[in-house]
mmCIF file of C-alpha atoms and ligand atoms in Angstrom:
data_model
loop_
_atom_site.group_PDB
_atom_site.id
_atom_site.type_symbol
_atom_site.label_atom_id
_atom_site.label_comp_id
_atom_site.label_asym_id
_atom_site.label_seq_id
_atom_site.Cartn_x
_atom_site.Cartn_y
_atom_site.Cartn_z
ATOM 1 C CA UNK A 1 147.430 -75.126 -38.514
ATOM 2 C CA UNK A 2 150.517 -74.909 -36.354
ATOM 3 C CA UNK A 3 154.112 -74.098 -37.206
ATOM 4 C CA UNK A 4 153.101 -72.621 -40.557
ATOM 5 C CA UNK A 5 150.639 -70.176 -38.977
ATOM 6 C CA UNK A 6 153.182 -69.130 -36.363
ATOM 7 C CA UNK A 7 155.898 -68.599 -39.005
ATOM 8 C CA UNK A 8 153.454 -66.449 -40.952
ATOM 9 C CA UNK A 9 152.543 -64.387 -37.864
ATOM 10 C CA UNK A 10 156.241 -63.776 -37.162
ATOM 11 C CA UNK A 11 156.776 -62.782 -40.794
ATOM 12 C CA UNK A 12 153.936 -60.265 -40.560
ATOM 13 C CA UNK A 13 155.387 -58.806 -37.358
ATOM 14 C CA UNK A 14 158.726 -58.344 -39.068
ATOM 15 C CA UNK A 15 157.334 -56.967 -42.306
ATOM 16 C CA UNK A 16 157.981 -53.497 -40.966
ATOM 17 C CA UNK A 17 155.185 -51.422 -39.503
ATOM 18 C CA UNK A 18 154.699 -51.453 -35.824
ATOM 19 C CA UNK A 19 151.503 -52.984 -34.569
ATOM 20 C CA UNK A 20 149.599 -55.718 -36.333
ATOM 21 C CA UNK A 21 145.941 -55.978 -35.417
ATOM 22 C CA UNK A 22 144.284 -59.245 -34.508
ATOM 23 C CA UNK A 23 141.797 -58.592 -37.269
ATOM 24 C CA UNK A 24 144.534 -58.227 -39.902
ATOM 25 C CA UNK A 25 146.225 -61.423 -38.708
ATOM 26 C CA UNK A 26 142.945 -63.297 -38.811
ATOM 27 C CA UNK A 27 142.162 -61.992 -42.328
ATOM 28 C CA UNK A 28 145.596 -62.698 -43.829
ATOM 29 C CA UNK A 29 145.905 -66.131 -42.258
ATOM 30 C CA UNK A 30 142.294 -67.045 -42.947
ATOM 31 C CA UNK A 31 141.709 -68.159 -39.361
ATOM 32 C CA UNK A 32 139.423 -66.950 -36.559
ATOM 33 C CA UNK A 33 140.435 -64.309 -33.981
ATOM 34 C CA UNK A 34 140.378 -67.053 -31.329
ATOM 35 C CA UNK A 35 142.758 -69.151 -33.422
ATOM 36 C CA UNK A 36 145.076 -66.110 -33.803
ATOM 37 C CA UNK A 37 145.042 -65.642 -30.038
ATOM 38 C CA UNK A 38 145.916 -69.323 -29.555
ATOM 39 C CA UNK A 39 148.920 -69.028 -31.905
ATOM 40 C CA UNK A 40 150.115 -65.884 -30.079
ATOM 41 C CA UNK A 41 149.873 -67.775 -26.793
ATOM 42 C CA UNK A 42 151.959 -70.648 -28.235
ATOM 43 C CA UNK A 43 154.575 -68.182 -29.517
ATOM 44 C CA UNK A 44 154.773 -66.651 -26.045
ATOM 45 C CA UNK A 45 155.277 -70.120 -24.587
ATOM 46 C CA UNK A 46 158.271 -70.535 -26.931
ATOM 47 C CA UNK A 47 159.831 -67.379 -25.439
ATOM 48 C CA UNK A 48 158.665 -64.674 -27.869
ATOM 49 C CA UNK A 49 157.685 -61.483 -26.066
ATOM 50 C CA UNK A 50 154.539 -60.190 -27.785
ATOM 51 C CA UNK A 51 152.960 -57.080 -26.373
ATOM 52 C CA UNK A 52 149.202 -56.603 -26.750
ATOM 53 C CA UNK A 53 148.097 -52.969 -27.088
ATOM 54 C CA UNK A 54 144.367 -52.774 -26.303
ATOM 55 C CA UNK A 55 142.192 -52.171 -29.353
ATOM 56 C CA UNK A 56 145.255 -51.624 -31.603
ATOM 57 C CA UNK A 57 146.989 -54.964 -31.955
ATOM 58 C CA UNK A 58 150.157 -56.876 -31.217
ATOM 59 C CA UNK A 59 153.834 -56.025 -31.333
ATOM 60 C CA UNK A 60 156.845 -58.384 -31.253
ATOM 61 C CA UNK A 61 159.362 -56.953 -28.787
ATOM 62 C CA UNK A 62 161.833 -59.782 -28.314
ATOM 63 C CA UNK A 63 162.774 -63.094 -29.844
ATOM 64 C CA UNK A 64 164.147 -66.090 -27.903
ATOM 65 C CA UNK A 65 167.596 -67.447 -28.701
ATOM 66 C CA UNK A 66 166.045 -70.709 -29.780
ATOM 67 C CA UNK A 67 167.237 -72.335 -32.963
ATOM 68 C CA UNK A 68 163.748 -72.475 -34.456
ATOM 69 C CA UNK A 69 163.571 -72.844 -38.259
ATOM 70 C CA UNK A 70 161.563 -69.621 -38.671
ATOM 71 C CA UNK A 71 164.194 -67.660 -36.756
ATOM 72 C CA UNK A 72 167.140 -69.125 -38.626
ATOM 73 C CA UNK A 73 165.426 -68.538 -41.965
ATOM 74 C CA UNK A 74 164.585 -64.930 -41.079
ATOM 75 C CA UNK A 75 168.147 -63.780 -41.791
ATOM 76 C CA UNK A 76 169.469 -66.548 -43.987
ATOM 77 C CA UNK A 77 170.671 -65.957 -47.543
ATOM 78 C CA UNK A 78 171.327 -69.527 -48.706
ATOM 79 C CA UNK A 79 169.727 -71.541 -51.495
ATOM 80 C CA UNK A 80 170.963 -75.076 -50.842
ATOM 81 C CA UNK A 81 171.930 -75.314 -47.177
ATOM 82 C CA UNK A 82 168.844 -74.947 -45.003
ATOM 83 C CA UNK A 83 166.307 -75.617 -47.758
ATOM 84 C CA UNK A 84 164.710 -77.798 -45.085
ATOM 85 C CA UNK A 85 165.430 -77.123 -41.411
ATOM 86 C CA UNK A 86 164.382 -79.678 -38.828
ATOM 87 C CA UNK A 87 164.470 -78.497 -35.218
ATOM 88 C CA UNK A 88 164.341 -81.022 -32.383
ATOM 89 C CA UNK A 89 164.035 -79.887 -28.775
ATOM 90 C CA UNK A 90 165.877 -83.091 -27.925
ATOM 91 C CA UNK A 91 167.554 -85.638 -30.189
ATOM 92 C CA UNK A 92 169.611 -88.717 -29.522
ATOM 93 C CA UNK A 93 172.110 -87.499 -32.133
ATOM 94 C CA UNK A 94 171.517 -85.042 -34.973
ATOM 95 C CA UNK A 95 173.896 -87.123 -37.116
ATOM 96 C CA UNK A 96 171.696 -90.144 -36.601
ATOM 97 C CA UNK A 97 168.525 -88.149 -37.386
ATOM 98 C CA UNK A 98 170.098 -86.644 -40.531
ATOM 99 C CA UNK A 99 171.246 -90.097 -41.730
ATOM 100 C CA UNK A 100 167.720 -91.451 -41.311
ATOM 101 C CA UNK A 101 166.391 -88.474 -43.274
ATOM 102 C CA UNK A 102 169.060 -89.135 -45.914
ATOM 103 C CA UNK A 103 167.908 -92.729 -46.252
ATOM 104 C CA UNK A 104 164.286 -91.583 -46.458
ATOM 105 C CA UNK A 105 165.176 -89.338 -49.426
ATOM 106 C CA UNK A 106 165.306 -85.865 -47.832
ATOM 107 C CA UNK A 107 166.646 -83.097 -50.047
ATOM 108 C CA UNK A 108 170.272 -82.019 -50.193
ATOM 109 C CA UNK A 109 170.828 -79.145 -47.785
ATOM 110 C CA UNK A 110 168.481 -80.464 -45.085
ATOM 111 C CA UNK A 111 169.719 -79.204 -41.724
ATOM 112 C CA UNK A 112 168.915 -80.940 -38.440
ATOM 113 C CA UNK A 113 169.401 -78.902 -35.263
ATOM 114 C CA UNK A 114 168.808 -80.050 -31.692
ATOM 115 C CA UNK A 115 168.679 -77.972 -28.547
ATOM 116 C CA UNK A 116 170.233 -80.913 -26.701
ATOM 117 C CA UNK A 117 171.434 -84.441 -27.519
ATOM 118 C CA UNK A 118 171.102 -87.485 -25.298
ATOM 119 C CA UNK A 119 173.630 -89.526 -27.304
ATOM 120 C CA UNK A 120 175.799 -86.919 -29.070
ATOM 121 C CA UNK A 121 178.463 -88.768 -31.055
ATOM 122 C CA UNK A 122 182.122 -87.802 -31.100
ATOM 123 C CA UNK A 123 184.934 -89.279 -33.159
ATOM 124 C CA UNK A 124 186.259 -92.771 -32.443
ATOM 125 C CA UNK A 125 183.134 -93.835 -30.564
ATOM 126 C CA UNK A 126 183.423 -91.054 -27.978
ATOM 127 C CA UNK A 127 180.511 -89.047 -26.571
ATOM 128 C CA UNK A 128 179.921 -85.374 -27.365
ATOM 129 C CA UNK A 129 178.633 -83.523 -24.331
ATOM 130 C CA UNK A 130 175.398 -81.793 -25.414
ATOM 131 C CA UNK A 131 173.586 -79.900 -22.609
ATOM 132 C CA UNK A 132 170.429 -77.883 -23.486
ATOM 133 C CA UNK A 133 170.109 -74.178 -24.187
ATOM 134 C CA UNK A 134 173.759 -73.270 -24.643
ATOM 135 C CA UNK A 135 175.473 -74.710 -27.715
ATOM 136 C CA UNK A 136 174.956 -75.620 -31.353
ATOM 137 C CA UNK A 137 174.516 -79.244 -32.397
ATOM 138 C CA UNK A 138 173.762 -79.578 -36.069
ATOM 139 C CA UNK A 139 174.012 -81.991 -38.987
ATOM 140 C CA UNK A 140 173.775 -81.066 -42.639
ATOM 141 C CA UNK A 141 172.756 -83.540 -45.321
ATOM 142 C CA UNK A 142 174.612 -83.254 -48.639
ATOM 143 C CA UNK A 143 174.412 -85.297 -51.816
ATOM 144 C CA UNK A 144 177.643 -84.376 -53.621
ATOM 145 C CA UNK A 145 178.420 -86.034 -56.961
ATOM 146 C CA UNK A 146 181.764 -87.440 -55.746
ATOM 147 C CA UNK A 147 183.345 -90.835 -55.136
ATOM 148 C CA UNK A 148 183.513 -92.206 -51.575
ATOM 149 C CA UNK A 149 187.301 -91.733 -51.710
ATOM 150 C CA UNK A 150 186.824 -87.948 -51.873
ATOM 151 C CA UNK A 151 184.286 -87.744 -49.037
ATOM 152 C CA UNK A 152 186.905 -86.940 -46.317
ATOM 153 C CA UNK A 153 187.492 -83.662 -48.190
ATOM 154 C CA UNK A 154 184.167 -82.438 -46.829
ATOM 155 C CA UNK A 155 185.588 -82.501 -43.302
ATOM 156 C CA UNK A 156 187.983 -79.770 -44.380
ATOM 157 C CA UNK A 157 185.060 -77.838 -45.823
ATOM 158 C CA UNK A 158 183.062 -77.993 -42.584
ATOM 159 C CA UNK A 159 186.171 -77.095 -40.552
ATOM 160 C CA UNK A 160 186.711 -73.916 -42.587
ATOM 161 C CA UNK A 161 183.019 -72.946 -42.390
ATOM 162 C CA UNK A 162 182.981 -73.469 -38.611
ATOM 163 C CA UNK A 163 186.205 -71.517 -38.103
ATOM 164 C CA UNK A 164 184.900 -68.620 -40.223
ATOM 165 C CA UNK A 165 181.607 -68.546 -38.279
ATOM 166 C CA UNK A 166 183.614 -68.417 -35.039
ATOM 167 C CA UNK A 167 185.693 -65.536 -36.406
ATOM 168 C CA UNK A 168 182.615 -63.674 -37.594
ATOM 169 C CA UNK A 169 180.579 -63.988 -34.397
ATOM 170 C CA UNK A 170 183.325 -63.645 -31.783
ATOM 171 C CA UNK A 171 186.172 -61.753 -33.447
ATOM 172 C CA UNK A 172 188.539 -64.494 -32.221
ATOM 173 C CA UNK A 173 191.043 -66.303 -34.430
ATOM 174 C CA UNK A 174 190.499 -70.072 -34.364
ATOM 175 C CA UNK A 175 192.984 -72.667 -35.554
ATOM 176 C CA UNK A 176 192.246 -76.088 -36.969
ATOM 177 C CA UNK A 177 193.947 -79.223 -35.743
ATOM 178 C CA UNK A 178 194.187 -81.976 -38.315
ATOM 179 C CA UNK A 179 191.854 -83.462 -39.256
ATOM 180 C CA UNK A 180 188.843 -81.851 -37.666
ATOM 181 C CA UNK A 181 189.104 -80.107 -34.305
ATOM 182 C CA UNK A 182 188.650 -76.362 -34.007
ATOM 183 C CA UNK A 183 190.756 -74.752 -31.312
ATOM 184 C CA UNK A 184 191.004 -71.410 -29.555
ATOM 185 C CA UNK A 185 194.342 -70.862 -27.855
ATOM 186 C CA UNK A 186 195.012 -74.599 -27.959
ATOM 187 C CA UNK A 187 191.653 -75.546 -26.384
ATOM 188 C CA UNK A 188 188.957 -77.387 -28.312
ATOM 189 C CA UNK A 189 185.863 -75.281 -29.038
ATOM 190 C CA UNK A 190 184.219 -77.321 -31.798
ATOM 191 C CA UNK A 191 184.256 -80.855 -33.178
ATOM 192 C CA UNK A 192 183.218 -82.299 -36.517
ATOM 193 C CA UNK A 193 181.966 -85.751 -37.319
ATOM 194 C CA UNK A 194 181.180 -86.489 -40.937
ATOM 195 C CA UNK A 195 179.486 -89.738 -41.859
ATOM 196 C CA UNK A 196 178.570 -91.113 -45.246
ATOM 197 C CA UNK A 197 176.359 -93.625 -46.962
ATOM 198 C CA UNK A 198 177.865 -94.915 -50.192
ATOM 199 C CA UNK A 199 178.318 -97.797 -52.576
ATOM 200 C CA UNK A 200 181.619 -98.694 -54.239
ATOM 201 C CA UNK A 201 181.905 -95.736 -56.580
ATOM 202 C CA UNK A 202 179.055 -93.433 -55.604
ATOM 203 C CA UNK A 203 178.186 -91.411 -52.518
ATOM 204 C CA UNK A 204 174.474 -91.558 -51.606
ATOM 205 C CA UNK A 205 174.811 -88.821 -49.046
ATOM 206 C CA UNK A 206 177.174 -87.295 -46.523
ATOM 207 C CA UNK A 207 176.160 -85.947 -43.128
ATOM 208 C CA UNK A 208 178.305 -83.087 -41.833
ATOM 209 C CA UNK A 209 177.997 -83.169 -38.034
ATOM 210 C CA UNK A 210 179.099 -80.000 -36.280
ATOM 211 C CA UNK A 211 179.141 -79.330 -32.543
ATOM 212 C CA UNK A 212 180.238 -75.907 -31.271
ATOM 213 C CA UNK A 213 180.593 -74.895 -27.624
ATOM 214 C CA UNK A 214 179.000 -71.463 -27.647
ATOM 215 C CA UNK A 215 177.697 -70.532 -24.196
ATOM 216 C CA UNK A 216 178.839 -73.496 -22.138
ATOM 217 C CA UNK A 217 180.153 -72.505 -18.693
ATOM 218 C CA UNK A 218 183.271 -73.993 -17.094
ATOM 219 C CA UNK A 219 181.256 -76.252 -14.737
ATOM 220 C CA UNK A 220 179.306 -77.784 -17.628
ATOM 221 C CA UNK A 221 182.249 -79.579 -19.242
ATOM 222 C CA UNK A 222 182.580 -83.280 -18.430
ATOM 223 C CA UNK A 223 185.347 -84.061 -15.924
ATOM 224 C CA UNK A 224 186.957 -86.790 -18.002
ATOM 225 C CA UNK A 225 187.764 -84.851 -21.190
ATOM 226 C CA UNK A 226 190.875 -86.072 -22.979
ATOM 227 C CA UNK A 227 191.786 -82.558 -24.096
ATOM 228 C CA UNK A 228 191.423 -79.004 -22.751
ATOM 229 C CA UNK A 229 188.117 -77.521 -23.926
ATOM 230 C CA UNK A 230 186.538 -74.099 -24.004
ATOM 231 C CA UNK A 231 183.522 -72.183 -25.312
ATOM 232 C CA UNK A 232 183.116 -68.905 -27.166
ATOM 233 C CA UNK A 233 181.564 -67.252 -24.124
ATOM 234 C CA UNK A 234 184.468 -68.314 -21.903
ATOM 235 C CA UNK A 235 186.922 -66.870 -24.432
ATOM 236 C CA UNK A 236 185.114 -63.588 -25.108
ATOM 237 C CA UNK A 237 183.448 -62.970 -21.722
ATOM 238 C CA UNK A 238 180.092 -62.333 -23.390
ATOM 239 C CA UNK A 239 177.077 -64.393 -24.459
ATOM 240 C CA UNK A 240 176.992 -65.553 -28.074
ATOM 241 C CA UNK A 241 173.717 -65.586 -29.999
ATOM 242 C CA UNK A 242 173.095 -69.158 -31.090
ATOM 243 C CA UNK A 243 170.874 -67.911 -33.882
ATOM 244 C CA UNK A 244 173.454 -65.551 -35.287
ATOM 245 C CA UNK A 245 176.070 -68.282 -35.097
ATOM 246 C CA UNK A 246 173.826 -70.837 -36.843
ATOM 247 C CA UNK A 247 173.073 -68.415 -39.700
ATOM 248 C CA UNK A 248 176.736 -67.541 -40.114
ATOM 249 C CA UNK A 249 177.707 -71.227 -40.189
ATOM 250 C CA UNK A 250 175.066 -72.143 -42.791
ATOM 251 C CA UNK A 251 176.042 -69.125 -44.897
ATOM 252 C CA UNK A 252 179.722 -70.166 -44.935
ATOM 253 C CA UNK A 253 178.865 -73.827 -45.565
ATOM 254 C CA UNK A 254 176.865 -72.786 -48.610
ATOM 255 C CA UNK A 255 179.612 -70.534 -50.011
ATOM 256 C CA UNK A 256 182.301 -73.181 -49.564
ATOM 257 C CA UNK A 257 180.108 -75.992 -50.893
ATOM 258 C CA UNK A 258 179.419 -74.015 -54.060
ATOM 259 C CA UNK A 259 183.150 -73.410 -54.524
ATOM 260 C CA UNK A 260 183.796 -77.128 -53.940
ATOM 261 C CA UNK A 261 181.224 -78.165 -56.545
ATOM 262 C CA UNK A 262 182.554 -75.697 -59.114
ATOM 263 C CA UNK A 263 186.304 -75.743 -58.506
ATOM 264 C CA UNK A 264 187.031 -78.894 -56.505
ATOM 265 C CA UNK A 265 189.029 -79.435 -53.336
ATOM 266 C CA UNK A 266 192.081 -77.194 -53.981
ATOM 267 C CA UNK A 267 190.557 -73.845 -52.869
ATOM 268 C CA UNK A 268 189.014 -75.512 -49.797
ATOM 269 C CA UNK A 269 192.355 -76.984 -48.791
ATOM 270 C CA UNK A 270 194.049 -73.597 -49.298
ATOM 271 C CA UNK A 271 191.544 -71.918 -46.972
ATOM 272 C CA UNK A 272 192.001 -74.724 -44.459
ATOM 273 C CA UNK A 273 195.816 -74.419 -44.568
ATOM 274 C CA UNK A 274 195.502 -70.773 -43.538
ATOM 275 C CA UNK A 275 193.938 -71.966 -40.278
ATOM 276 C CA UNK A 276 196.308 -74.880 -39.683
ATOM 277 C CA UNK A 277 198.586 -74.362 -36.731
ATOM 278 C CA UNK A 278 200.559 -77.613 -36.602
ATOM 279 C CA UNK A 279 202.819 -77.049 -39.603
ATOM 280 C CA UNK A 280 206.449 -77.321 -38.560
ATOM 281 C CA UNK A 281 205.575 -78.525 -35.061
ATOM 282 C CA UNK A 282 206.607 -81.686 -33.276
ATOM 283 C CA UNK A 283 203.534 -83.957 -33.046
ATOM 284 C CA UNK A 284 202.411 -87.291 -31.645
ATOM 285 C CA UNK A 285 199.937 -89.225 -33.781
ATOM 286 C CA UNK A 286 197.736 -91.912 -32.267
ATOM 287 C CA UNK A 287 196.894 -94.410 -35.029
ATOM 288 C CA UNK A 288 194.928 -96.676 -32.657
ATOM 289 C CA UNK A 289 197.293 -99.632 -33.280
ATOM 290 C CA UNK A 290 200.560 -97.655 -33.035
ATOM 291 C CA UNK A 291 201.882 -94.197 -32.268
ATOM 292 C CA UNK A 292 204.092 -91.979 -34.389
ATOM 293 C CA UNK A 293 206.136 -89.008 -33.443
ATOM 294 C CA UNK A 294 207.709 -86.529 -35.799
ATOM 295 C CA UNK A 295 207.354 -83.107 -37.317
ATOM 296 C CA UNK A 296 204.105 -82.204 -39.105
ATOM 297 C CA UNK A 297 205.398 -80.867 -42.388
ATOM 298 C CA UNK A 298 202.075 -80.239 -44.101
ATOM 299 C CA UNK A 299 199.064 -81.664 -45.834
ATOM 300 C CA UNK A 300 199.029 -83.285 -49.271
ATOM 301 C CA UNK A 301 196.498 -82.686 -52.033
ATOM 302 C CA UNK A 302 194.131 -85.339 -50.607
ATOM 303 C CA UNK A 303 194.208 -83.797 -47.135
ATOM 304 C CA UNK A 304 196.488 -86.456 -45.587
ATOM 305 C CA UNK A 305 198.847 -85.250 -42.852
ATOM 306 C CA UNK A 306 202.560 -85.566 -43.738
ATOM 307 C CA UNK A 307 204.793 -86.346 -40.789
ATOM 308 C CA UNK A 308 208.616 -86.355 -41.060
ATOM 309 C CA UNK A 309 209.973 -89.111 -38.793
ATOM 310 C CA UNK A 310 213.367 -89.069 -37.022
ATOM 311 C CA UNK A 311 214.880 -91.367 -39.626
ATOM 312 C CA UNK A 312 214.105 -88.739 -42.277
ATOM 313 C CA UNK A 313 211.264 -90.669 -43.939
ATOM 314 C CA UNK A 314 207.817 -89.157 -44.423
ATOM 315 C CA UNK A 315 204.645 -90.895 -43.253
ATOM 316 C CA UNK A 316 201.301 -90.066 -44.835
ATOM 317 C CA UNK A 317 198.545 -90.214 -42.219
ATOM 318 C CA UNK A 318 194.970 -90.573 -43.413
ATOM 319 C CA UNK A 319 193.212 -90.963 -40.047
ATOM 320 C CA UNK A 320 194.378 -90.558 -36.476
ATOM 321 C CA UNK A 321 194.502 -88.314 -33.437
ATOM 322 C CA UNK A 322 197.229 -85.681 -33.482
ATOM 323 C CA UNK A 323 198.603 -83.816 -30.473
ATOM 324 C CA UNK A 324 201.351 -81.225 -30.554
ATOM 325 C CA UNK A 325 204.215 -82.606 -28.437
ATOM 326 C CA UNK A 326 205.100 -79.094 -27.254
ATOM 327 C CA UNK A 327 201.636 -78.179 -25.919
HETATM 328 C C1 BTN B 1 184.562 -84.879 -32.154
HETATM 329 O O1 BTN B 1 185.311 -83.913 -32.048
HETATM 330 O O2 BTN B 1 184.777 -85.944 -31.572
HETATM 331 C C2 BTN B 1 183.349 -84.737 -33.050
HETATM 332 C C3 BTN B 1 182.158 -84.174 -32.328
HETATM 333 C C4 BTN B 1 180.957 -83.961 -33.220
HETATM 334 C C5 BTN B 1 179.730 -83.517 -32.448
HETATM 335 C C6 BTN B 1 178.578 -83.141 -33.326
HETATM 336 S S1 BTN B 1 177.271 -82.394 -32.424
HETATM 337 C C7 BTN B 1 176.217 -82.486 -33.802
HETATM 338 C C8 BTN B 1 176.487 -83.809 -34.481
HETATM 339 N N1 BTN B 1 175.667 -84.853 -33.894
HETATM 340 C C9 BTN B 1 176.389 -85.767 -33.250
HETATM 341 O O3 BTN B 1 175.917 -86.758 -32.646
HETATM 342 N N2 BTN B 1 177.692 -85.457 -33.334
HETATM 343 C C10 BTN B 1 177.914 -84.258 -34.117
#
């Protein structure tokens, strides 16, 4: 007994009706009244407010904003994404945990969520600041039937899903910066780090790593950030429900993934282009070994950034860090 019993108790509370008696809970779950009481106590310790009305039963009056699988599932309408949800109160990195699950054979759609990360990974070996209780740190395991060459396309898919979840939960209009930052008013609000395990012509699995600053306060950002950063709460002036955000993100990931499997990359890229704010702007591109400057003229069918250089030639950039020169 444990998680399963608690999920079942929560389901019974939500089934409608008002009070649920201890006797009913004990009968339906097939456990003793003392065991029911113990599960209620554990739920309370997790932050659920459960009122006890003498000789009538229990009532659920408030739910914590914890990203617990039972809570996420309660309003989730997906079939693939979130088939398995693994919640960790603390992880080194959800990407690392999801990769290990991928290697161990976990099903496509497994979602790993951590309340905090001690070694959150950013792009290019950087750290992703991951304090507890405020943000979303998640990694989704996919097993798409594609070649390793096409795997970068999934970054565009997770960028669109994240931007749509931001729109839906905050009413704000995010932009995407090639290849994978999500911005609000030029400040970074979310980052994506996709990793894959593959052999020459076959992907074993891809991990979509998504970090979104939801309720982080100004003083919680690291001092040494390379870019201006923000959170949804700083932009809207109100708290954002992590649960609602997580459900919205998984819902959009599922919709876009289904489109991708059925129709390929073109519709994903189209949706992404609608959020792209660098087109026509002067940019600097850091390619690690050299820097480019020019005008971002668009994205080609593989998702590479096209930059028109001063000499009139066009450079196709597959990986790098882009900054608008006019920001
Ligand atoms: C970046 O912009 O540099 C990418 C940041 C990606 C952060 C997320 S948080 C969840 C997942 N787990 C990690 O360790 N990293 C990604």
